[in-house]
């Protein structure tokens, strides 16, 4: 439910019934947790990547329907904009040669998809925000052809009651308005899933929150939007503003945005689901026929459809997920921090860094979240989005020291990379794979280069050669696509256009 919804109008009865069903679902989740009905740990991870489509000129290509028709694989699906696709990789056990296996699967799948896209004059681009996107591209006429996108847009705009305002002040400043949520489609990300037991969920989620800033600092890849150079990772402020259901009065009252970092460390997964119900009105009050409490009474496993649907419209950067596989319920932490790209090698380096770090930090005897104020973690996230590889972060000094400011590159090289290596060892990842992919993160830090800094440097080199803003962004995008196709990690890319 929610994957395929029909356009519909909701009345007061629909909304009241949906609220009642949400409360039943939450009670059902609580009972499942109390009865210890969840799957045993199997070290399962999953990966999703959102993609852009662009033509040979580097401009966005509104052709996902035609491209998907040619790809003809369930692994590839639509996303919000007609220039978006998403590829889903089946779950893997986090051990052995999993990183190289994932890399091979991604290279094969993306190469095939790109060949099919080229049959219709398009191509696959892994990047956080396509630099050549213009405001004229992000309009309802360019929504993908699925009722759920139109319905979500209708409900967000009705709740807001006025146009979406975008205001991002970075290297340059962008201010504009939109009459839909379509600007959200500019944001293409990597989502990393980790299945965890209820007992480990809070530690893994807290660890993921603590390292979100480090992920962004080394992985930023979205410095441009609508022809302006903004934050090094401009997806988060854009996503916050384009999904915001609050009119200015509610913002002034401190009502929370639907896309948010959070405001505290947690003690259980239940707390996050309960917060989502307490803080955020349902956007899509669609109710199914299942009675979750009756299913539980009969010894079954409820789908908790309404809770799952509502949870999907609260855009936490680390989101709790309830799912069922082979008739057994499970919980996952979905990490939504990273932008897509630049290459498969870079994506797998970011993946290795994340899974290694959360394993190591979740098992520390004195966890970092007991020594780092949550507000400092939130400030770190903001600083990393603004400054990328050049960010300065706050971090606990030693096991008993206070919180100090430290350059992100130094924090990563001296403290976080050794932790990530230890975490990958604990997962049983092959040492050669561990060293190869963490070595990419070390190389970015050593050279202070990631996707965002490469894009910015190449753009400015094009401007210095006399190209105007539009031509420089197009040249940067074309060169990005050329180097992306080589598969070499971004910190090794030469700056500037070919030739």
Tab-separated table of C-alpha atoms in Angstrom:
chain	number	residue	atom	x	y	z
A	1	UNK	CA	0.000	0.000	0.000
A	2	UNK	CA	1.424	3.352	-0.984
A	3	UNK	CA	3.439	1.849	-3.829
A	4	UNK	CA	0.387	1.866	-6.071
A	5	UNK	CA	-2.327	4.240	-4.965
A	6	UNK	CA	-5.167	5.689	-6.948
A	7	UNK	CA	-5.825	9.416	-7.010
A	8	UNK	CA	-8.601	9.943	-4.466
A	9	UNK	CA	-10.179	12.623	-2.312
A	10	UNK	CA	-10.113	12.093	1.447
A	11	UNK	CA	-12.990	13.006	3.746
A	12	UNK	CA	-13.183	13.435	7.517
A	13	UNK	CA	-14.263	9.811	7.957
A	14	UNK	CA	-11.235	8.607	5.983
A	15	UNK	CA	-8.882	10.627	8.149
A	16	UNK	CA	-10.447	9.531	11.430
A	17	UNK	CA	-10.398	5.881	10.407
A	18	UNK	CA	-6.779	6.214	9.363
A	19	UNK	CA	-5.787	7.740	12.708
A	20	UNK	CA	-7.511	4.866	14.491
A	21	UNK	CA	-5.675	2.355	12.305
A	22	UNK	CA	-2.354	4.065	12.989
A	23	UNK	CA	-2.908	3.741	16.735
A	24	UNK	CA	-3.780	0.069	16.289
A	25	UNK	CA	-0.624	-0.449	14.225
A	26	UNK	CA	1.530	1.202	16.873
A	27	UNK	CA	-0.017	-0.992	19.543
A	28	UNK	CA	0.603	-3.996	17.307
A	29	UNK	CA	4.251	-3.025	16.899
A	30	UNK	CA	4.564	-2.725	20.665
A	31	UNK	CA	3.128	-6.218	21.117
A	32	UNK	CA	5.462	-7.704	18.512
A	33	UNK	CA	8.397	-6.174	20.382
A	34	UNK	CA	7.186	-7.420	23.764
A	35	UNK	CA	6.604	-10.913	22.399
A	36	UNK	CA	10.085	-10.969	20.813
A	37	UNK	CA	8.650	-11.975	17.443
A	38	UNK	CA	11.369	-10.386	15.318
A	39	UNK	CA	13.874	-12.101	13.051
A	40	UNK	CA	17.212	-13.247	14.437
A	41	UNK	CA	20.308	-11.344	13.257
A	42	UNK	CA	21.463	-12.424	9.820
A	43	UNK	CA	23.889	-9.592	9.010
A	44	UNK	CA	21.751	-8.540	6.050
A	45	UNK	CA	22.317	-5.277	4.197
A	46	UNK	CA	20.565	-3.711	1.222
A	47	UNK	CA	21.337	-0.933	-1.231
A	48	UNK	CA	19.243	1.432	-3.368
A	49	UNK	CA	20.601	4.110	-5.696
A	50	UNK	CA	18.595	6.917	-7.277
A	51	UNK	CA	19.840	7.928	-10.708
A	52	UNK	CA	19.510	10.779	-13.188
A	53	UNK	CA	18.985	10.653	-16.915
A	54	UNK	CA	20.826	13.129	-19.136
A	55	UNK	CA	21.433	13.487	-22.853
A	56	UNK	CA	24.830	13.716	-24.601
A	57	UNK	CA	24.697	17.492	-24.078
A	58	UNK	CA	24.541	16.998	-20.293
A	59	UNK	CA	20.988	18.314	-20.064
A	60	UNK	CA	18.240	16.440	-18.154
A	61	UNK	CA	16.357	13.860	-20.160
A	62	UNK	CA	12.645	13.337	-19.341
A	63	UNK	CA	12.558	9.782	-20.608
A	64	UNK	CA	12.365	7.364	-17.674
A	65	UNK	CA	9.272	5.596	-19.039
A	66	UNK	CA	10.980	4.805	-22.347
A	67	UNK	CA	14.229	3.829	-20.636
A	68	UNK	CA	12.474	1.531	-18.156
A	69	UNK	CA	10.555	-0.102	-20.986
A	70	UNK	CA	13.850	-1.015	-22.619
A	71	UNK	CA	15.597	-2.070	-19.399
A	72	UNK	CA	12.639	-4.375	-18.601
A	73	UNK	CA	13.932	-5.322	-15.151
A	74	UNK	CA	12.187	-5.164	-11.788
A	75	UNK	CA	15.474	-3.988	-10.288
A	76	UNK	CA	14.880	-0.587	-11.905
A	77	UNK	CA	11.897	1.581	-10.984
A	78	UNK	CA	10.553	5.090	-11.412
A	79	UNK	CA	11.268	7.926	-9.025
A	80	UNK	CA	9.525	11.279	-8.647
A	81	UNK	CA	10.810	13.010	-11.790
A	82	UNK	CA	10.778	11.763	-15.374
A	83	UNK	CA	14.571	12.244	-15.360
A	84	UNK	CA	14.926	9.871	-12.365
A	85	UNK	CA	15.323	6.110	-11.973
A	86	UNK	CA	16.064	3.937	-8.961
A	87	UNK	CA	17.992	0.676	-8.904
A	88	UNK	CA	17.488	-1.787	-6.048
A	89	UNK	CA	20.076	-4.422	-5.151
A	90	UNK	CA	18.805	-7.575	-3.463
A	91	UNK	CA	19.865	-8.013	0.188
A	92	UNK	CA	23.328	-9.442	0.795
A	93	UNK	CA	24.994	-10.957	3.826
A	94	UNK	CA	27.545	-8.487	5.148
A	95	UNK	CA	30.639	-10.701	5.093
A	96	UNK	CA	33.377	-12.093	2.884
A	97	UNK	CA	33.667	-10.526	-0.573
A	98	UNK	CA	30.337	-8.694	-0.328
A	99	UNK	CA	31.797	-5.316	-1.343
A	100	UNK	CA	33.339	-6.619	-4.557
A	101	UNK	CA	30.206	-8.670	-5.263
A	102	UNK	CA	28.076	-5.552	-4.921
A	103	UNK	CA	30.469	-3.577	-7.110
A	104	UNK	CA	30.270	-6.188	-9.858
A	105	UNK	CA	26.468	-6.344	-9.690
A	106	UNK	CA	26.197	-2.552	-9.823
A	107	UNK	CA	28.636	-2.192	-12.714
A	108	UNK	CA	26.828	-4.861	-14.700
A	109	UNK	CA	23.357	-3.460	-13.968
A	110	UNK	CA	24.235	0.182	-14.555
A	111	UNK	CA	26.190	-0.573	-17.722
A	112	UNK	CA	23.194	-2.461	-19.105
A	113	UNK	CA	20.806	0.335	-18.097
A	114	UNK	CA	23.058	2.947	-19.694
A	115	UNK	CA	23.201	1.004	-22.965
A	116	UNK	CA	19.406	0.822	-23.014
A	117	UNK	CA	19.112	4.528	-22.166
A	118	UNK	CA	21.444	5.385	-25.055
A	119	UNK	CA	19.069	3.635	-27.446
A	120	UNK	CA	16.695	6.564	-26.866
A	121	UNK	CA	19.343	9.279	-26.729
A	122	UNK	CA	19.757	9.382	-22.962
A	123	UNK	CA	22.266	8.131	-20.376
A	124	UNK	CA	22.630	7.194	-16.707
A	125	UNK	CA	24.249	9.721	-14.353
A	126	UNK	CA	25.067	8.951	-10.706
A	127	UNK	CA	25.214	12.354	-9.020
A	128	UNK	CA	23.560	14.029	-6.039
A	129	UNK	CA	21.981	16.876	-8.063
A	130	UNK	CA	22.331	17.163	-11.828
A	131	UNK	CA	24.101	20.539	-12.308
A	132	UNK	CA	22.176	21.370	-15.483
A	133	UNK	CA	18.708	21.106	-13.917
A	134	UNK	CA	16.683	24.286	-14.228
A	135	UNK	CA	13.543	25.450	-12.467
A	136	UNK	CA	11.645	24.872	-15.683
A	137	UNK	CA	12.508	21.153	-15.451
A	138	UNK	CA	10.982	20.716	-11.996
A	139	UNK	CA	7.286	21.174	-12.680
A	140	UNK	CA	4.300	18.805	-12.289
A	141	UNK	CA	4.278	18.048	-16.029
A	142	UNK	CA	7.594	16.272	-15.427
A	143	UNK	CA	6.337	14.032	-12.603
A	144	UNK	CA	6.673	10.333	-13.374
A	145	UNK	CA	3.437	8.745	-14.515
A	146	UNK	CA	2.286	7.218	-11.209
A	147	UNK	CA	-0.743	8.255	-9.194
A	148	UNK	CA	1.143	8.194	-5.897
A	149	UNK	CA	3.356	11.123	-6.926
A	150	UNK	CA	0.421	13.318	-7.912
A	151	UNK	CA	-1.450	12.346	-4.736
A	152	UNK	CA	1.521	13.062	-2.484
A	153	UNK	CA	2.032	16.413	-4.186
A	154	UNK	CA	-1.640	17.281	-3.741
A	155	UNK	CA	-1.603	16.457	-0.035
A	156	UNK	CA	1.663	18.286	0.730
A	157	UNK	CA	0.548	21.413	-1.099
A	158	UNK	CA	-2.894	21.314	0.537
A	159	UNK	CA	-1.317	21.027	3.995
A	160	UNK	CA	1.058	23.886	3.230
A	161	UNK	CA	-1.576	26.126	1.671
A	162	UNK	CA	0.891	28.144	-0.406
A	163	UNK	CA	3.843	27.838	-2.778
A	164	UNK	CA	7.032	26.060	-1.720
A	165	UNK	CA	9.802	28.536	-0.900
A	166	UNK	CA	13.419	27.577	-1.608
A	167	UNK	CA	16.072	29.727	0.065
A	168	UNK	CA	19.615	28.322	0.291
A	169	UNK	CA	22.498	30.649	1.124
A	170	UNK	CA	25.843	29.077	0.271
A	171	UNK	CA	28.736	30.100	-1.967
A	172	UNK	CA	25.946	31.874	-3.842
A	173	UNK	CA	22.347	32.345	-2.787
A	174	UNK	CA	19.291	30.795	-4.401
A	175	UNK	CA	15.793	32.047	-3.686
A	176	UNK	CA	12.806	30.848	-5.670
A	177	UNK	CA	9.326	29.408	-5.313
A	178	UNK	CA	7.627	26.318	-6.690
A	179	UNK	CA	3.979	25.371	-6.988
A	180	UNK	CA	4.661	21.672	-6.324
A	181	UNK	CA	7.019	19.302	-4.517
A	182	UNK	CA	8.804	18.609	-7.808
A	183	UNK	CA	12.082	20.263	-6.653
A	184	UNK	CA	12.462	17.216	-4.392
A	185	UNK	CA	13.137	15.200	-7.575
A	186	UNK	CA	16.475	17.004	-7.947
A	187	UNK	CA	17.797	15.037	-4.951
A	188	UNK	CA	19.201	11.624	-5.870
A	189	UNK	CA	20.681	9.555	-3.092
A	190	UNK	CA	22.046	6.213	-1.952
A	191	UNK	CA	20.027	4.392	0.700
A	192	UNK	CA	21.826	1.827	2.844
A	193	UNK	CA	19.718	-0.676	4.783
A	194	UNK	CA	20.881	-2.748	7.730
A	195	UNK	CA	18.653	-5.364	9.331
A	196	UNK	CA	19.025	-5.339	13.122
A	197	UNK	CA	17.390	-6.969	16.113
A	198	UNK	CA	15.172	-4.791	18.325
A	199	UNK	CA	17.785	-4.982	21.067
A	200	UNK	CA	20.495	-3.533	18.824
A	201	UNK	CA	18.342	-1.063	16.931
A	202	UNK	CA	18.868	1.968	19.187
A	203	UNK	CA	22.651	1.556	19.277
A	204	UNK	CA	22.861	1.248	15.486
A	205	UNK	CA	20.529	4.216	14.889
A	206	UNK	CA	22.408	6.400	17.394
A	207	UNK	CA	25.720	5.429	15.795
A	208	UNK	CA	24.351	6.249	12.342
A	209	UNK	CA	23.209	9.671	13.555
A	210	UNK	CA	26.594	10.354	15.127
A	211	UNK	CA	28.508	9.621	11.901
A	212	UNK	CA	26.085	11.215	9.416
A	213	UNK	CA	28.223	14.353	9.268
A	214	UNK	CA	31.376	12.374	8.511
A	215	UNK	CA	29.515	10.538	5.735
A	216	UNK	CA	28.540	13.847	4.150
A	217	UNK	CA	31.965	15.430	4.627
A	218	UNK	CA	33.746	12.716	2.657
A	219	UNK	CA	30.863	11.922	0.277
A	220	UNK	CA	29.351	15.314	-0.680
A	221	UNK	CA	28.423	15.429	-4.369
A	222	UNK	CA	25.708	18.099	-4.816
A	223	UNK	CA	27.178	21.629	-5.002
A	224	UNK	CA	24.881	23.080	-7.700
A	225	UNK	CA	21.163	23.722	-8.010
A	226	UNK	CA	19.352	25.785	-10.639
A	227	UNK	CA	22.616	27.239	-11.912
A	228	UNK	CA	23.852	28.386	-8.491
A	229	UNK	CA	26.777	27.092	-6.423
A	230	UNK	CA	25.310	26.501	-2.970
A	231	UNK	CA	26.308	24.086	-0.203
A	232	UNK	CA	28.759	21.288	-0.913
A	233	UNK	CA	25.843	18.909	-0.234
A	234	UNK	CA	22.750	20.872	-1.207
A	235	UNK	CA	20.334	17.929	-1.101
A	236	UNK	CA	19.440	18.202	2.613
A	237	UNK	CA	18.375	21.878	2.634
A	238	UNK	CA	16.541	21.384	-0.671
A	239	UNK	CA	14.778	18.259	0.602
A	240	UNK	CA	13.797	19.943	3.871
A	241	UNK	CA	12.255	22.892	2.051
A	242	UNK	CA	10.615	21.051	-0.851
A	243	UNK	CA	8.804	18.579	1.449
A	244	UNK	CA	7.852	21.125	4.105
A	245	UNK	CA	4.138	21.021	4.892
A	246	UNK	CA	4.389	23.912	7.388
A	247	UNK	CA	3.229	27.412	6.511
A	248	UNK	CA	5.405	30.156	8.065
A	249	UNK	CA	3.162	30.415	11.147
A	250	UNK	CA	3.754	26.776	12.088
A	251	UNK	CA	7.466	27.132	11.400
A	252	UNK	CA	7.532	30.087	13.806
A	253	UNK	CA	5.804	27.969	16.449
A	254	UNK	CA	8.581	25.355	16.279
A	255	UNK	CA	6.551	22.647	14.540
A	256	UNK	CA	8.980	20.064	13.195
A	257	UNK	CA	9.599	19.689	9.450
A	258	UNK	CA	8.848	16.318	7.825
A	259	UNK	CA	12.486	16.068	6.768
A	260	UNK	CA	14.625	16.350	9.856
A	261	UNK	CA	17.698	15.152	11.652
A	262	UNK	CA	15.876	14.465	14.917
A	263	UNK	CA	16.336	15.996	18.328
A	264	UNK	CA	17.556	13.280	20.720
A	265	UNK	CA	19.320	9.968	21.063
A	266	UNK	CA	16.896	7.052	21.428
A	267	UNK	CA	16.504	3.934	23.542
A	268	UNK	CA	14.339	1.830	21.192
A	269	UNK	CA	12.941	1.620	17.677
A	270	UNK	CA	9.429	2.055	19.084
A	271	UNK	CA	10.285	5.616	20.122
A	272	UNK	CA	10.847	6.670	16.509
A	273	UNK	CA	7.602	5.180	15.215
A	274	UNK	CA	5.719	6.731	18.126
A	275	UNK	CA	7.322	10.127	17.481
A	276	UNK	CA	6.308	9.950	13.832
A	277	UNK	CA	2.672	9.513	14.839
A	278	UNK	CA	2.822	12.155	17.573
A	279	UNK	CA	4.537	14.875	15.540
A	280	UNK	CA	3.354	14.409	11.946
A	281	UNK	CA	-0.220	14.324	10.601
A	282	UNK	CA	-0.808	11.615	7.978
A	283	UNK	CA	-0.336	12.838	4.419
A	284	UNK	CA	-1.918	9.818	2.742
A	285	UNK	CA	-4.801	8.617	4.932
A	286	UNK	CA	-5.307	5.370	3.005
A	287	UNK	CA	-6.561	2.524	5.193
A	288	UNK	CA	-6.462	-1.187	4.430
A	289	UNK	CA	-8.726	-3.967	5.658
A	290	UNK	CA	-6.258	-5.637	8.010
A	291	UNK	CA	-7.017	-5.542	11.739
A	292	UNK	CA	-3.467	-5.769	13.127
A	293	UNK	CA	-4.531	-6.636	16.670
A	294	UNK	CA	-6.843	-9.403	15.481
A	295	UNK	CA	-4.031	-10.809	13.329
A	296	UNK	CA	-1.779	-10.837	16.398
A	297	UNK	CA	-4.451	-12.496	18.524
A	298	UNK	CA	-4.639	-15.255	15.906
A	299	UNK	CA	-0.876	-15.805	16.077
A	300	UNK	CA	-0.161	-14.101	12.753
A	301	UNK	CA	2.158	-11.306	11.697
A	302	UNK	CA	0.410	-8.020	10.818
A	303	UNK	CA	1.604	-5.992	7.841
A	304	UNK	CA	1.044	-2.720	9.767
A	305	UNK	CA	0.224	-1.124	6.415
A	306	UNK	CA	-0.854	2.265	7.697
A	307	UNK	CA	2.199	2.611	9.941
A	308	UNK	CA	4.533	1.656	7.093
A	309	UNK	CA	2.833	4.126	4.730
A	310	UNK	CA	2.986	6.965	7.258
A	311	UNK	CA	6.603	6.172	8.107
A	312	UNK	CA	7.458	6.576	4.430
A	313	UNK	CA	6.248	10.189	4.476
A	314	UNK	CA	8.499	11.228	7.385
A	315	UNK	CA	11.915	11.788	5.872
A	316	UNK	CA	14.422	11.140	8.640
A	317	UNK	CA	18.021	10.917	7.459
A	318	UNK	CA	18.223	7.644	9.387
A	319	UNK	CA	14.792	6.088	9.184
A	320	UNK	CA	13.330	3.093	11.046
A	321	UNK	CA	11.787	0.480	8.747
A	322	UNK	CA	9.388	-2.352	9.587
A	323	UNK	CA	9.218	-5.207	7.111
A	324	UNK	CA	8.244	-8.855	6.713
A	325	UNK	CA	10.318	-11.502	4.939
A	326	UNK	CA	9.257	-15.153	4.694
A	327	UNK	CA	6.475	-14.464	7.172
A	328	UNK	CA	8.825	-13.127	9.875
A	329	UNK	CA	8.907	-9.433	10.892
A	330	UNK	CA	12.177	-7.528	11.001
A	331	UNK	CA	13.519	-4.034	11.662
A	332	UNK	CA	15.983	-2.094	9.538
A	333	UNK	CA	17.880	1.159	9.853
A	334	UNK	CA	17.682	2.978	6.513
A	335	UNK	CA	20.559	5.408	6.067
A	336	UNK	CA	19.483	8.142	3.601
A	337	UNK	CA	22.372	10.556	4.079
A	338	UNK	CA	24.540	9.972	1.009
A	339	UNK	CA	24.226	11.432	-2.486
A	340	UNK	CA	24.497	9.125	-5.472
A	341	UNK	CA	27.858	8.645	-7.206
A	342	UNK	CA	30.288	9.621	-8.449
A	343	UNK	CA	31.325	6.043	-9.439
A	344	UNK	CA	30.523	2.517	-8.339
A	345	UNK	CA	33.872	2.430	-6.542
A	346	UNK	CA	32.997	5.629	-4.673
A	347	UNK	CA	29.560	4.281	-3.732
A	348	UNK	CA	31.109	1.096	-2.352
A	349	UNK	CA	33.749	3.100	-0.469
A	350	UNK	CA	30.968	5.124	1.186
A	351	UNK	CA	29.135	1.874	1.889
A	352	UNK	CA	32.152	0.237	3.526
A	353	UNK	CA	32.848	3.336	5.626
A	354	UNK	CA	29.259	3.431	6.906
A	355	UNK	CA	28.771	-0.233	7.735
A	356	UNK	CA	32.170	-0.505	9.376
A	357	UNK	CA	31.640	2.619	11.470
A	358	UNK	CA	28.170	1.772	12.765
A	359	UNK	CA	29.284	-1.731	13.750
A	360	UNK	CA	32.290	-0.442	15.672
A	361	UNK	CA	30.532	2.495	17.343
A	362	UNK	CA	27.433	0.484	18.272
A	363	UNK	CA	29.616	-1.960	20.205
A	364	UNK	CA	31.832	0.511	22.060
A	365	UNK	CA	31.646	0.106	25.854
A	366	UNK	CA	31.205	3.866	26.269
A	367	UNK	CA	29.346	4.870	23.091
A	368	UNK	CA	30.029	8.166	21.399
A	369	UNK	CA	26.421	9.315	21.912
A	370	UNK	CA	26.945	9.241	25.668
A	371	UNK	CA	29.778	11.762	25.176
A	372	UNK	CA	28.465	13.889	22.290
A	373	UNK	CA	25.410	16.127	22.795
A	374	UNK	CA	22.735	15.418	20.206
A	375	UNK	CA	22.677	19.110	19.288
A	376	UNK	CA	26.385	18.836	18.412
A	377	UNK	CA	25.643	15.909	16.071
A	378	UNK	CA	22.918	17.992	14.398
A	379	UNK	CA	25.267	20.982	14.075
A	380	UNK	CA	27.922	18.679	12.601
A	381	UNK	CA	25.473	17.501	9.950
A	382	UNK	CA	24.705	21.088	8.988
A	383	UNK	CA	28.410	22.016	8.875
A	384	UNK	CA	29.263	18.995	6.718
A	385	UNK	CA	26.470	19.810	4.262
A	386	UNK	CA	27.689	23.403	3.982
A	387	UNK	CA	31.415	22.782	3.746
A	388	UNK	CA	31.874	19.152	2.668
A	389	UNK	CA	35.460	17.926	2.825
A	390	UNK	CA	36.527	21.234	4.448
A	391	UNK	CA	34.060	20.963	7.347
A	392	UNK	CA	35.129	21.301	10.968
A	393	UNK	CA	33.212	18.976	13.289
A	394	UNK	CA	32.730	18.650	17.040
A	395	UNK	CA	33.773	15.296	18.487
A	396	UNK	CA	34.607	13.837	21.922
A	397	UNK	CA	38.324	13.862	22.677
A	398	UNK	CA	39.374	10.506	24.090
A	399	UNK	CA	37.130	8.415	26.306
A	400	UNK	CA	36.902	10.922	29.128
A	401	UNK	CA	37.677	14.263	27.493
A	402	UNK	CA	35.308	16.982	26.435
A	403	UNK	CA	34.003	17.831	22.970
A	404	UNK	CA	36.522	19.577	20.714
A	405	UNK	CA	36.492	20.978	17.196
A	406	UNK	CA	38.463	19.002	14.630
A	407	UNK	CA	38.748	19.162	10.822
A	408	UNK	CA	36.643	16.405	9.308
A	409	UNK	CA	39.546	15.043	7.270
A	410	UNK	CA	41.684	14.663	10.380
A	411	UNK	CA	38.856	13.069	12.355
A	412	UNK	CA	38.230	10.579	9.576
A	413	UNK	CA	41.873	9.673	8.976
A	414	UNK	CA	42.979	9.460	12.608
A	415	UNK	CA	39.917	8.033	14.353
A	416	UNK	CA	37.025	7.005	12.131
A	417	UNK	CA	38.854	5.005	9.459
A	418	UNK	CA	40.516	2.707	12.048
A	419	UNK	CA	37.096	2.220	13.645
A	420	UNK	CA	35.544	1.442	10.272
A	421	UNK	CA	38.273	-1.113	9.568
A	422	UNK	CA	37.644	-2.795	12.923
A	423	UNK	CA	33.910	-2.821	12.227
A	424	UNK	CA	34.364	-4.451	8.811
A	425	UNK	CA	36.603	-7.049	10.463
A	426	UNK	CA	33.817	-7.732	12.959
A	427	UNK	CA	31.397	-8.280	10.051
A	428	UNK	CA	33.896	-10.716	8.517
A	429	UNK	CA	34.523	-8.649	5.388
A	430	UNK	CA	37.501	-9.750	3.306
A	431	UNK	CA	40.583	-7.701	4.379
A	432	UNK	CA	41.572	-6.937	0.779
A	433	UNK	CA	38.128	-5.450	0.104
A	434	UNK	CA	38.215	-3.562	3.401
A	435	UNK	CA	41.564	-1.978	2.572
A	436	UNK	CA	40.660	-1.193	-1.031
A	437	UNK	CA	37.438	0.665	-0.298
A	438	UNK	CA	38.497	2.384	2.915
A	439	UNK	CA	41.617	3.416	1.018
A	440	UNK	CA	39.358	5.460	-1.274
A	441	UNK	CA	38.041	7.380	1.754
A	442	UNK	CA	41.606	7.949	2.956
A	443	UNK	CA	42.591	9.205	-0.502
A	444	UNK	CA	39.748	11.727	-0.553
A	445	UNK	CA	40.811	13.037	2.851
A	446	UNK	CA	44.495	13.165	1.939
A	447	UNK	CA	43.789	15.128	-1.259
A	448	UNK	CA	40.782	16.999	0.202
A	449	UNK	CA	38.772	15.993	-2.847
A	450	UNK	CA	35.305	14.534	-3.173
A	451	UNK	CA	32.602	14.770	-5.833
A	452	UNK	CA	31.464	18.223	-4.747
A	453	UNK	CA	34.936	19.756	-4.673
A	454	UNK	CA	35.769	18.226	-8.080
A	455	UNK	CA	32.557	19.609	-9.602
A	456	UNK	CA	33.195	23.077	-8.184
A	457	UNK	CA	36.841	23.152	-9.305
A	458	UNK	CA	35.969	21.961	-12.811
A	459	UNK	CA	33.144	24.487	-13.101
A	460	UNK	CA	35.415	27.363	-12.064
A	461	UNK	CA	38.110	26.183	-14.505
A	462	UNK	CA	35.485	26.344	-17.263
A	463	UNK	CA	34.464	29.850	-16.220
A	464	UNK	CA	38.112	30.890	-16.214
A	465	UNK	CA	38.320	29.715	-19.841
A	466	UNK	CA	35.543	32.177	-20.705
A	467	UNK	CA	32.470	29.947	-20.662
A	468	UNK	CA	29.284	31.484	-19.327
A	469	UNK	CA	27.503	29.952	-16.344
A	470	UNK	CA	25.173	27.697	-18.346
A	471	UNK	CA	27.913	26.430	-20.678
A	472	UNK	CA	30.301	25.818	-17.771
A	473	UNK	CA	27.730	23.712	-15.906
A	474	UNK	CA	27.003	21.705	-19.063
A	475	UNK	CA	30.728	21.165	-19.694
A	476	UNK	CA	31.216	20.083	-16.077
A	477	UNK	CA	28.355	17.601	-16.364
A	478	UNK	CA	29.651	16.120	-19.623
A	479	UNK	CA	33.154	15.728	-18.185
A	480	UNK	CA	31.696	14.181	-15.022
A	481	UNK	CA	29.887	11.598	-17.173
A	482	UNK	CA	33.081	10.776	-19.090
A	483	UNK	CA	35.075	10.195	-15.913
A	484	UNK	CA	32.208	8.384	-14.183
A	485	UNK	CA	32.300	5.861	-17.034
A	486	UNK	CA	35.965	5.061	-16.308
A	487	UNK	CA	35.046	3.793	-12.843
A	488	UNK	CA	38.079	5.443	-11.271
A	489	UNK	CA	37.330	7.048	-7.855
A	490	UNK	CA	36.667	10.773	-7.906
A	491	UNK	CA	39.716	11.836	-5.901
A	492	UNK	CA	41.885	10.643	-8.826
A	493	UNK	CA	40.006	12.640	-11.482
A	494	UNK	CA	41.829	15.484	-13.235
A	495	UNK	CA	40.145	18.862	-12.824
A	496	UNK	CA	38.792	20.578	-15.921
A	497	UNK	CA	37.341	19.558	-19.259
A	498	UNK	CA	39.054	17.047	-21.542
A	499	UNK	CA	41.585	18.347	-23.974
